[in-house]
Amino acid sequence: MKTYRYSNRNALILMITGLLFLSTYAASQAMSSDAQSRRAGAAGSVIGQPVEGAARLIVRRDPALGNFLIAHLRVDGVRVAAIGYGRTYEGFLTPGRHVLSLLPTPNPKWPTAPGMILDARSGETYTFTAIGDSGYLVLEAPGGPERPRGR
């Protein structure tokens, strides 16, 4: 009887420890990702706050990419966001030509795709979805892959 109680107690302690570890890890990852996005959002050609004449950029992540893949969005070579499962990036771009690219991590199943050129116009909204296509992680506009659409 004592062996049965002892093993139940150990299993309970192990489960509680595991749950505490996972919840702490998830919270630190979320805070780290948000802080990095805010820091990087102010750098380069990406504007963190709306400015008159800026173009809006929205990048959603396709859930079919899986729970563990994170899509790192780069604008003009500067990492601006880490987009995890169920997340969306919203930011602003200065008007003009920009190169958008995605890098999947960890252990990318897809190689880095060449950047997509976006000619951002003042006041326009550009919406994309990060998807896996033909062995690459690419941005797909509502009309199909790599065809930006402004509203």
Short mmCIF file of N, CA and C in Angstrom, two decimals:
data_model
loop_
_atom_site.label_atom_id
_atom_site.label_comp_id
_atom_site.label_asym_id
_atom_site.label_seq_id
_atom_site.Cartn_x
_atom_site.Cartn_y
_atom_site.Cartn_z
N MET A 1 0.81 -1.19 0.00
CA MET A 1 0.00 0.00 0.00
C MET A 1 0.86 1.25 0.00
N LYS A 2 1.95 1.27 0.77
CA LYS A 2 2.82 2.44 0.82
C LYS A 2 3.45 2.72 -0.54
N THR A 3 3.83 1.69 -1.27
CA THR A 3 4.43 1.87 -2.59
C THR A 3 3.44 2.57 -3.52
N TYR A 4 2.16 2.21 -3.44
CA TYR A 4 1.14 2.82 -4.28
C TYR A 4 1.00 4.30 -3.97
N ARG A 5 0.94 4.68 -2.70
CA ARG A 5 0.84 6.08 -2.32
C ARG A 5 2.10 6.85 -2.71
N TYR A 6 3.24 6.24 -2.51
CA TYR A 6 4.52 6.88 -2.82
C TYR A 6 4.60 7.19 -4.31
N SER A 7 4.20 6.26 -5.16
CA SER A 7 4.28 6.50 -6.60
C SER A 7 3.27 7.55 -7.05
N ASN A 8 2.08 7.57 -6.44
CA ASN A 8 1.10 8.60 -6.77
C ASN A 8 1.61 9.98 -6.39
N ARG A 9 2.21 10.09 -5.22
CA ARG A 9 2.74 11.38 -4.77
C ARG A 9 3.85 11.86 -5.70
N ASN A 10 4.73 10.96 -6.09
CA ASN A 10 5.81 11.33 -7.01
C ASN A 10 5.26 11.76 -8.37
N ALA A 11 4.26 11.06 -8.86
CA ALA A 11 3.66 11.41 -10.14
C ALA A 11 3.00 12.79 -10.07
N LEU A 12 2.33 13.08 -8.96
CA LEU A 12 1.68 14.38 -8.78
C LEU A 12 2.73 15.49 -8.72
N ILE A 13 3.80 15.29 -7.99
CA ILE A 13 4.88 16.28 -7.89
C ILE A 13 5.51 16.50 -9.26
N LEU A 14 5.73 15.44 -10.00
CA LEU A 14 6.32 15.54 -11.34
C LEU A 14 5.39 16.31 -12.28
N MET A 15 4.08 16.04 -12.22
CA MET A 15 3.13 16.75 -13.08
C MET A 15 3.07 18.24 -12.74
N ILE A 16 3.05 18.57 -11.47
CA ILE A 16 3.00 19.98 -11.06
C ILE A 16 4.26 20.71 -11.49
N THR A 17 5.40 20.08 -11.31
CA THR A 17 6.67 20.68 -11.72
C THR A 17 6.68 20.92 -13.23
N GLY A 18 6.22 19.93 -13.99
CA GLY A 18 6.17 20.08 -15.44
C GLY A 18 5.24 21.20 -15.88
N LEU A 19 4.08 21.30 -15.27
CA LEU A 19 3.14 22.37 -15.61
C LEU A 19 3.69 23.74 -15.27
N LEU A 20 4.35 23.86 -14.12
CA LEU A 20 4.97 25.15 -13.76
C LEU A 20 6.05 25.53 -14.75
N PHE A 21 6.86 24.57 -15.14
CA PHE A 21 7.92 24.83 -16.11
C PHE A 21 7.33 25.29 -17.45
N LEU A 22 6.33 24.57 -17.94
CA LEU A 22 5.74 24.92 -19.23
C LEU A 22 5.06 26.29 -19.20
N SER A 23 4.35 26.60 -18.13
CA SER A 23 3.68 27.90 -18.07
C SER A 23 4.69 29.04 -17.97
N THR A 24 5.77 28.84 -17.22
CA THR A 24 6.82 29.86 -17.12
C THR A 24 7.52 30.04 -18.46
N TYR A 25 7.81 28.94 -19.14
CA TYR A 25 8.48 29.00 -20.44
C TYR A 25 7.61 29.72 -21.47
N ALA A 26 6.33 29.37 -21.53
CA ALA A 26 5.41 30.00 -22.49
C ALA A 26 5.30 31.50 -22.23
N ALA A 27 5.20 31.90 -20.97
CA ALA A 27 5.09 33.32 -20.64
C ALA A 27 6.36 34.07 -21.02
N SER A 28 7.52 33.48 -20.77
CA SER A 28 8.78 34.16 -21.11
C SER A 28 8.95 34.27 -22.62
N GLN A 29 8.52 33.24 -23.37
CA GLN A 29 8.61 33.30 -24.83
C GLN A 29 7.70 34.39 -25.38
N ALA A 30 6.50 34.51 -24.85
CA ALA A 30 5.57 35.53 -25.32
C ALA A 30 6.10 36.92 -25.03
N MET A 31 6.62 37.14 -23.83
CA MET A 31 7.17 38.46 -23.49
C MET A 31 8.40 38.77 -24.33
N SER A 32 9.26 37.78 -24.54
CA SER A 32 10.47 37.98 -25.33
C SER A 32 10.12 38.32 -26.77
N SER A 33 9.17 37.59 -27.35
CA SER A 33 8.77 37.83 -28.73
C SER A 33 8.17 39.22 -28.90
N ASP A 34 7.29 39.64 -27.98
CA ASP A 34 6.66 40.95 -28.07
C ASP A 34 7.69 42.06 -27.89
N ALA A 35 8.64 41.89 -26.97
CA ALA A 35 9.66 42.91 -26.75
C ALA A 35 10.55 43.04 -27.97
N GLN A 36 10.94 41.90 -28.57
CA GLN A 36 11.78 41.95 -29.76
C GLN A 36 11.04 42.62 -30.92
N SER A 37 9.75 42.33 -31.05
CA SER A 37 8.97 42.94 -32.13
C SER A 37 8.90 44.45 -31.96
N ARG A 38 8.69 44.91 -30.72
CA ARG A 38 8.61 46.35 -30.47
C ARG A 38 9.95 47.02 -30.72
N ARG A 39 11.06 46.39 -30.29
CA ARG A 39 12.39 46.97 -30.50
C ARG A 39 12.70 47.06 -31.98
N ALA A 40 12.48 45.95 -32.70
CA ALA A 40 12.80 45.92 -34.12
C ALA A 40 11.85 46.78 -34.93
N GLY A 41 10.62 46.97 -34.46
CA GLY A 41 9.64 47.74 -35.19
C GLY A 41 10.05 49.18 -35.39
N ALA A 42 10.87 49.72 -34.50
CA ALA A 42 11.30 51.11 -34.61
C ALA A 42 12.51 51.26 -35.52
N ALA A 43 13.16 50.17 -35.87
CA ALA A 43 14.39 50.24 -36.66
C ALA A 43 14.08 50.19 -38.15
N GLY A 44 15.04 50.62 -38.96
CA GLY A 44 14.94 50.50 -40.40
C GLY A 44 13.79 51.29 -40.98
N SER A 45 13.12 50.69 -41.97
CA SER A 45 12.07 51.39 -42.69
C SER A 45 10.69 51.08 -42.13
N VAL A 46 10.62 50.32 -41.07
CA VAL A 46 9.33 49.99 -40.48
C VAL A 46 9.02 51.02 -39.41
N ILE A 47 7.79 51.48 -39.40
CA ILE A 47 7.37 52.48 -38.42
C ILE A 47 6.52 51.78 -37.39
N GLY A 48 6.83 51.96 -36.11
CA GLY A 48 6.10 51.29 -35.04
C GLY A 48 4.74 51.92 -34.79
N GLN A 49 4.60 53.21 -34.94
CA GLN A 49 3.36 53.92 -34.68
C GLN A 49 2.84 54.49 -36.00
N PRO A 50 1.53 54.63 -36.13
CA PRO A 50 1.01 55.18 -37.38
C PRO A 50 1.49 56.61 -37.60
N VAL A 51 1.95 56.88 -38.78
CA VAL A 51 2.41 58.20 -39.17
C VAL A 51 1.65 58.56 -40.43
N GLU A 52 1.29 59.81 -40.55
CA GLU A 52 0.57 60.23 -41.74
C GLU A 52 1.40 59.91 -42.97
N GLY A 53 0.77 59.26 -43.94
CA GLY A 53 1.45 58.90 -45.17
C GLY A 53 2.06 57.52 -45.14
N ALA A 54 1.95 56.79 -44.04
CA ALA A 54 2.54 55.45 -43.95
C ALA A 54 1.60 54.41 -44.55
N ALA A 55 2.16 53.30 -45.00
CA ALA A 55 1.38 52.17 -45.49
C ALA A 55 1.28 51.15 -44.36
N ARG A 56 0.17 50.46 -44.29
CA ARG A 56 -0.05 49.47 -43.23
C ARG A 56 0.29 48.08 -43.76
N LEU A 57 0.98 47.29 -42.94
CA LEU A 57 1.37 45.93 -43.31
C LEU A 57 0.79 44.96 -42.29
N ILE A 58 0.06 43.94 -42.79
CA ILE A 58 -0.51 42.92 -41.93
C ILE A 58 -0.03 41.57 -42.46
N VAL A 59 0.59 40.77 -41.58
CA VAL A 59 1.05 39.43 -41.97
C VAL A 59 0.46 38.42 -40.99
N ARG A 60 -0.36 37.52 -41.52
CA ARG A 60 -0.94 36.44 -40.72
C ARG A 60 -0.12 35.18 -40.94
N ARG A 61 -0.17 34.27 -39.99
CA ARG A 61 0.56 33.01 -40.10
C ARG A 61 -0.44 31.89 -40.32
N ASP A 62 -0.20 31.09 -41.35
CA ASP A 62 -1.08 29.96 -41.67
C ASP A 62 -0.95 28.89 -40.59
N PRO A 63 -2.05 28.48 -39.97
CA PRO A 63 -1.98 27.45 -38.92
C PRO A 63 -1.44 26.11 -39.44
N ALA A 64 -1.53 25.87 -40.74
CA ALA A 64 -1.05 24.61 -41.31
C ALA A 64 0.47 24.47 -41.22
N LEU A 65 1.17 25.54 -40.86
CA LEU A 65 2.62 25.46 -40.70
C LEU A 65 3.00 24.66 -39.45
N GLY A 66 2.06 24.44 -38.55
CA GLY A 66 2.34 23.66 -37.35
C GLY A 66 2.51 24.53 -36.13
N ASN A 67 2.50 23.89 -34.97
CA ASN A 67 2.58 24.61 -33.70
C ASN A 67 3.96 25.14 -33.39
N PHE A 68 5.01 24.49 -33.89
CA PHE A 68 6.34 24.78 -33.42
C PHE A 68 7.16 25.66 -34.35
N LEU A 69 6.68 25.93 -35.55
CA LEU A 69 7.42 26.77 -36.49
C LEU A 69 7.12 28.24 -36.21
N ILE A 70 8.17 29.04 -36.17
CA ILE A 70 8.02 30.48 -36.00
C ILE A 70 8.53 31.15 -37.26
N ALA A 71 7.70 32.03 -37.83
CA ALA A 71 8.08 32.76 -39.05
C ALA A 71 8.65 34.11 -38.64
N HIS A 72 9.93 34.32 -38.94
CA HIS A 72 10.58 35.59 -38.64
C HIS A 72 10.45 36.49 -39.86
N LEU A 73 9.72 37.58 -39.71
CA LEU A 73 9.49 38.53 -40.80
C LEU A 73 10.61 39.55 -40.83
N ARG A 74 11.18 39.74 -42.01
CA ARG A 74 12.22 40.75 -42.21
C ARG A 74 11.74 41.75 -43.25
N VAL A 75 11.98 43.01 -42.96
CA VAL A 75 11.69 44.08 -43.91
C VAL A 75 13.00 44.80 -44.17
N ASP A 76 13.42 44.80 -45.43
CA ASP A 76 14.69 45.40 -45.83
C ASP A 76 15.86 44.86 -45.00
N GLY A 77 15.83 43.55 -44.73
CA GLY A 77 16.92 42.90 -44.00
C GLY A 77 16.87 43.05 -42.49
N VAL A 78 15.90 43.80 -41.96
CA VAL A 78 15.79 44.01 -40.51
C VAL A 78 14.65 43.14 -39.98
N ARG A 79 14.95 42.33 -38.98
CA ARG A 79 13.91 41.47 -38.39
C ARG A 79 12.94 42.33 -37.61
N VAL A 80 11.66 42.26 -37.99
CA VAL A 80 10.65 43.10 -37.35
C VAL A 80 9.67 42.31 -36.50
N ALA A 81 9.55 40.99 -36.73
CA ALA A 81 8.58 40.22 -35.96
C ALA A 81 8.90 38.74 -35.99
N ALA A 82 8.54 38.08 -34.91
CA ALA A 82 8.56 36.62 -34.84
C ALA A 82 7.09 36.21 -34.70
N ILE A 83 6.56 35.58 -35.75
CA ILE A 83 5.14 35.27 -35.79
C ILE A 83 4.94 33.80 -35.46
N GLY A 84 4.41 33.52 -34.29
CA GLY A 84 4.16 32.16 -33.84
C GLY A 84 2.76 31.70 -34.19
N TYR A 85 2.44 30.50 -33.74
CA TYR A 85 1.14 29.88 -34.03
C TYR A 85 0.00 30.77 -33.53
N GLY A 86 -0.96 31.06 -34.41
CA GLY A 86 -2.12 31.85 -34.05
C GLY A 86 -1.86 33.33 -33.90
N ARG A 87 -0.70 33.82 -34.35
CA ARG A 87 -0.35 35.22 -34.19
C ARG A 87 -0.43 35.96 -35.53
N THR A 88 -0.54 37.28 -35.44
CA THR A 88 -0.57 38.17 -36.61
C THR A 88 0.32 39.36 -36.32
N TYR A 89 1.05 39.80 -37.34
CA TYR A 89 1.88 41.00 -37.20
C TYR A 89 1.15 42.15 -37.88
N GLU A 90 1.10 43.29 -37.20
CA GLU A 90 0.56 44.51 -37.80
C GLU A 90 1.56 45.63 -37.55
N GLY A 91 1.96 46.31 -38.62
CA GLY A 91 2.91 47.40 -38.51
C GLY A 91 2.73 48.38 -39.65
N PHE A 92 3.64 49.33 -39.73
CA PHE A 92 3.56 50.37 -40.75
C PHE A 92 4.86 50.45 -41.51
N LEU A 93 4.77 50.82 -42.78
CA LEU A 93 5.93 50.98 -43.66
C LEU A 93 5.97 52.39 -44.20
N THR A 94 7.17 52.90 -44.39
CA THR A 94 7.29 54.17 -45.08
C THR A 94 6.97 53.92 -46.55
N PRO A 95 6.41 54.90 -47.25
CA PRO A 95 6.14 54.71 -48.67
C PRO A 95 7.45 54.45 -49.42
N GLY A 96 7.38 53.61 -50.43
CA GLY A 96 8.56 53.29 -51.23
C GLY A 96 8.73 51.80 -51.38
N ARG A 97 9.87 51.41 -51.95
CA ARG A 97 10.16 50.01 -52.24
C ARG A 97 10.77 49.33 -51.03
N HIS A 98 10.23 48.15 -50.69
CA HIS A 98 10.73 47.36 -49.57
C HIS A 98 10.87 45.90 -50.00
N VAL A 99 11.76 45.19 -49.33
CA VAL A 99 11.94 43.76 -49.57
C VAL A 99 11.46 43.02 -48.32
N LEU A 100 10.43 42.18 -48.49
CA LEU A 100 9.88 41.40 -47.39
C LEU A 100 10.34 39.96 -47.53
N SER A 101 10.78 39.37 -46.44
CA SER A 101 11.19 37.97 -46.48
C SER A 101 10.85 37.29 -45.17
N LEU A 102 10.79 35.96 -45.22
CA LEU A 102 10.47 35.15 -44.04
C LEU A 102 11.56 34.12 -43.82
N LEU A 103 11.90 33.90 -42.55
CA LEU A 103 12.84 32.86 -42.17
C LEU A 103 12.15 31.96 -41.16
N PRO A 104 11.98 30.67 -41.48
CA PRO A 104 11.34 29.77 -40.53
C PRO A 104 12.35 29.23 -39.52
N THR A 105 11.94 29.14 -38.26
CA THR A 105 12.79 28.53 -37.24
C THR A 105 11.89 27.74 -36.29
N PRO A 106 12.35 26.82 -35.52
CA PRO A 106 13.68 26.20 -35.52
C PRO A 106 13.76 25.11 -36.58
N ASN A 107 14.95 24.70 -36.89
CA ASN A 107 15.21 23.66 -37.88
C ASN A 107 14.30 23.80 -39.09
N PRO A 108 14.54 24.82 -39.90
CA PRO A 108 13.62 25.10 -41.00
C PRO A 108 13.46 23.92 -41.96
N LYS A 109 12.22 23.59 -42.21
CA LYS A 109 11.88 22.57 -43.18
C LYS A 109 12.02 23.17 -44.58
N TRP A 110 11.83 24.48 -44.65
CA TRP A 110 11.91 25.18 -45.91
C TRP A 110 13.16 26.06 -45.93
N PRO A 111 13.87 26.09 -47.05
CA PRO A 111 15.01 27.02 -47.14
C PRO A 111 14.51 28.46 -47.22
N THR A 112 15.41 29.41 -47.00
CA THR A 112 15.04 30.81 -47.06
C THR A 112 14.67 31.17 -48.50
N ALA A 113 13.47 31.70 -48.67
CA ALA A 113 13.01 32.10 -49.99
C ALA A 113 13.58 33.47 -50.31
N PRO A 114 13.76 33.77 -51.60
CA PRO A 114 14.19 35.12 -51.96
C PRO A 114 13.14 36.13 -51.51
N GLY A 115 13.59 37.32 -51.21
CA GLY A 115 12.67 38.35 -50.73
C GLY A 115 11.65 38.75 -51.79
N MET A 116 10.54 39.23 -51.31
CA MET A 116 9.47 39.72 -52.17
C MET A 116 9.53 41.24 -52.17
N ILE A 117 9.45 41.84 -53.32
CA ILE A 117 9.51 43.30 -53.42
C ILE A 117 8.10 43.86 -53.30
N LEU A 118 7.95 44.85 -52.44
CA LEU A 118 6.67 45.52 -52.23
C LEU A 118 6.88 47.01 -52.42
N ASP A 119 6.16 47.60 -53.36
CA ASP A 119 6.18 49.05 -53.55
C ASP A 119 5.02 49.63 -52.73
N ALA A 120 5.32 50.05 -51.52
CA ALA A 120 4.30 50.54 -50.60
C ALA A 120 3.89 51.96 -50.99
N ARG A 121 2.57 52.18 -51.02
CA ARG A 121 2.03 53.50 -51.32
C ARG A 121 1.38 54.07 -50.07
N SER A 122 1.46 55.34 -49.94
CA SER A 122 0.92 56.05 -48.79
C SER A 122 -0.56 55.74 -48.58
N GLY A 123 -0.92 55.38 -47.35
CA GLY A 123 -2.31 55.15 -47.01
C GLY A 123 -2.86 53.79 -47.38
N GLU A 124 -2.10 52.95 -48.09
CA GLU A 124 -2.57 51.63 -48.51
C GLU A 124 -2.37 50.61 -47.39
N THR A 125 -3.17 49.54 -47.42
CA THR A 125 -3.02 48.42 -46.50
C THR A 125 -2.65 47.19 -47.30
N TYR A 126 -1.59 46.50 -46.90
CA TYR A 126 -1.12 45.29 -47.57
C TYR A 126 -1.27 44.13 -46.61
N THR A 127 -2.02 43.11 -47.04
CA THR A 127 -2.29 41.95 -46.20
C THR A 127 -1.70 40.71 -46.85
N PHE A 128 -0.96 39.94 -46.05
CA PHE A 128 -0.34 38.71 -46.53
C PHE A 128 -0.56 37.60 -45.52
N THR A 129 -0.39 36.35 -45.98
CA THR A 129 -0.41 35.19 -45.11
C THR A 129 0.89 34.43 -45.33
N ALA A 130 1.58 34.08 -44.25
CA ALA A 130 2.80 33.28 -44.33
C ALA A 130 2.39 31.82 -44.50
N ILE A 131 2.77 31.23 -45.65
CA ILE A 131 2.40 29.85 -45.96
C ILE A 131 3.62 29.07 -46.42
N GLY A 132 3.53 27.75 -46.39
CA GLY A 132 4.54 26.89 -46.98
C GLY A 132 4.11 26.58 -48.40
N ASP A 133 4.95 26.88 -49.39
CA ASP A 133 4.59 26.69 -50.79
C ASP A 133 5.80 26.24 -51.59
N SER A 134 5.70 25.13 -52.26
CA SER A 134 6.76 24.62 -53.14
C SER A 134 8.11 24.54 -52.44
N GLY A 135 8.11 24.12 -51.20
CA GLY A 135 9.36 23.96 -50.48
C GLY A 135 9.89 25.23 -49.84
N TYR A 136 9.15 26.33 -49.89
CA TYR A 136 9.60 27.60 -49.30
C TYR A 136 8.53 28.13 -48.35
N LEU A 137 8.95 29.01 -47.46
CA LEU A 137 8.02 29.77 -46.63
C LEU A 137 7.86 31.10 -47.34
N VAL A 138 6.64 31.39 -47.81
CA VAL A 138 6.42 32.59 -48.62
C VAL A 138 5.24 33.39 -48.10
N LEU A 139 5.14 34.61 -48.59
CA LEU A 139 4.01 35.48 -48.28
C LEU A 139 3.00 35.36 -49.41
N GLU A 140 1.75 35.12 -49.04
CA GLU A 140 0.69 35.01 -50.03
C GLU A 140 -0.30 36.14 -49.81
N ALA A 141 -0.58 36.88 -50.87
CA ALA A 141 -1.59 37.95 -50.83
C ALA A 141 -2.95 37.30 -51.06
N PRO A 142 -4.04 37.99 -50.75
CA PRO A 142 -5.37 37.40 -50.96
C PRO A 142 -5.61 36.92 -52.39
N GLY A 143 -4.97 37.52 -53.38
CA GLY A 143 -5.15 37.12 -54.77
C GLY A 143 -4.23 36.00 -55.21
N GLY A 144 -3.32 35.53 -54.37
CA GLY A 144 -2.37 34.49 -54.72
C GLY A 144 -0.98 34.84 -54.22
N PRO A 145 -0.01 33.94 -54.40
CA PRO A 145 1.33 34.18 -53.88
C PRO A 145 1.98 35.42 -54.48
N GLU A 146 2.56 36.22 -53.61
CA GLU A 146 3.40 37.37 -53.97
C GLU A 146 2.73 38.37 -54.89
N ARG A 147 1.43 38.57 -54.72
CA ARG A 147 0.74 39.63 -55.47
C ARG A 147 0.13 40.58 -54.43
N PRO A 148 0.88 41.62 -54.04
CA PRO A 148 0.36 42.50 -53.01
C PRO A 148 -0.88 43.26 -53.48
N ARG A 149 -1.77 43.50 -52.51
CA ARG A 149 -3.00 44.22 -52.83
C ARG A 149 -3.19 45.31 -51.80
N GLY A 150 -3.39 46.50 -52.25
CA GLY A 150 -3.67 47.62 -51.35
C GLY A 150 -5.16 47.85 -51.27
N ARG A 151 -5.61 48.37 -50.10
CA ARG A 151 -7.02 48.72 -49.96
C ARG A 151 -7.15 50.19 -49.81
#
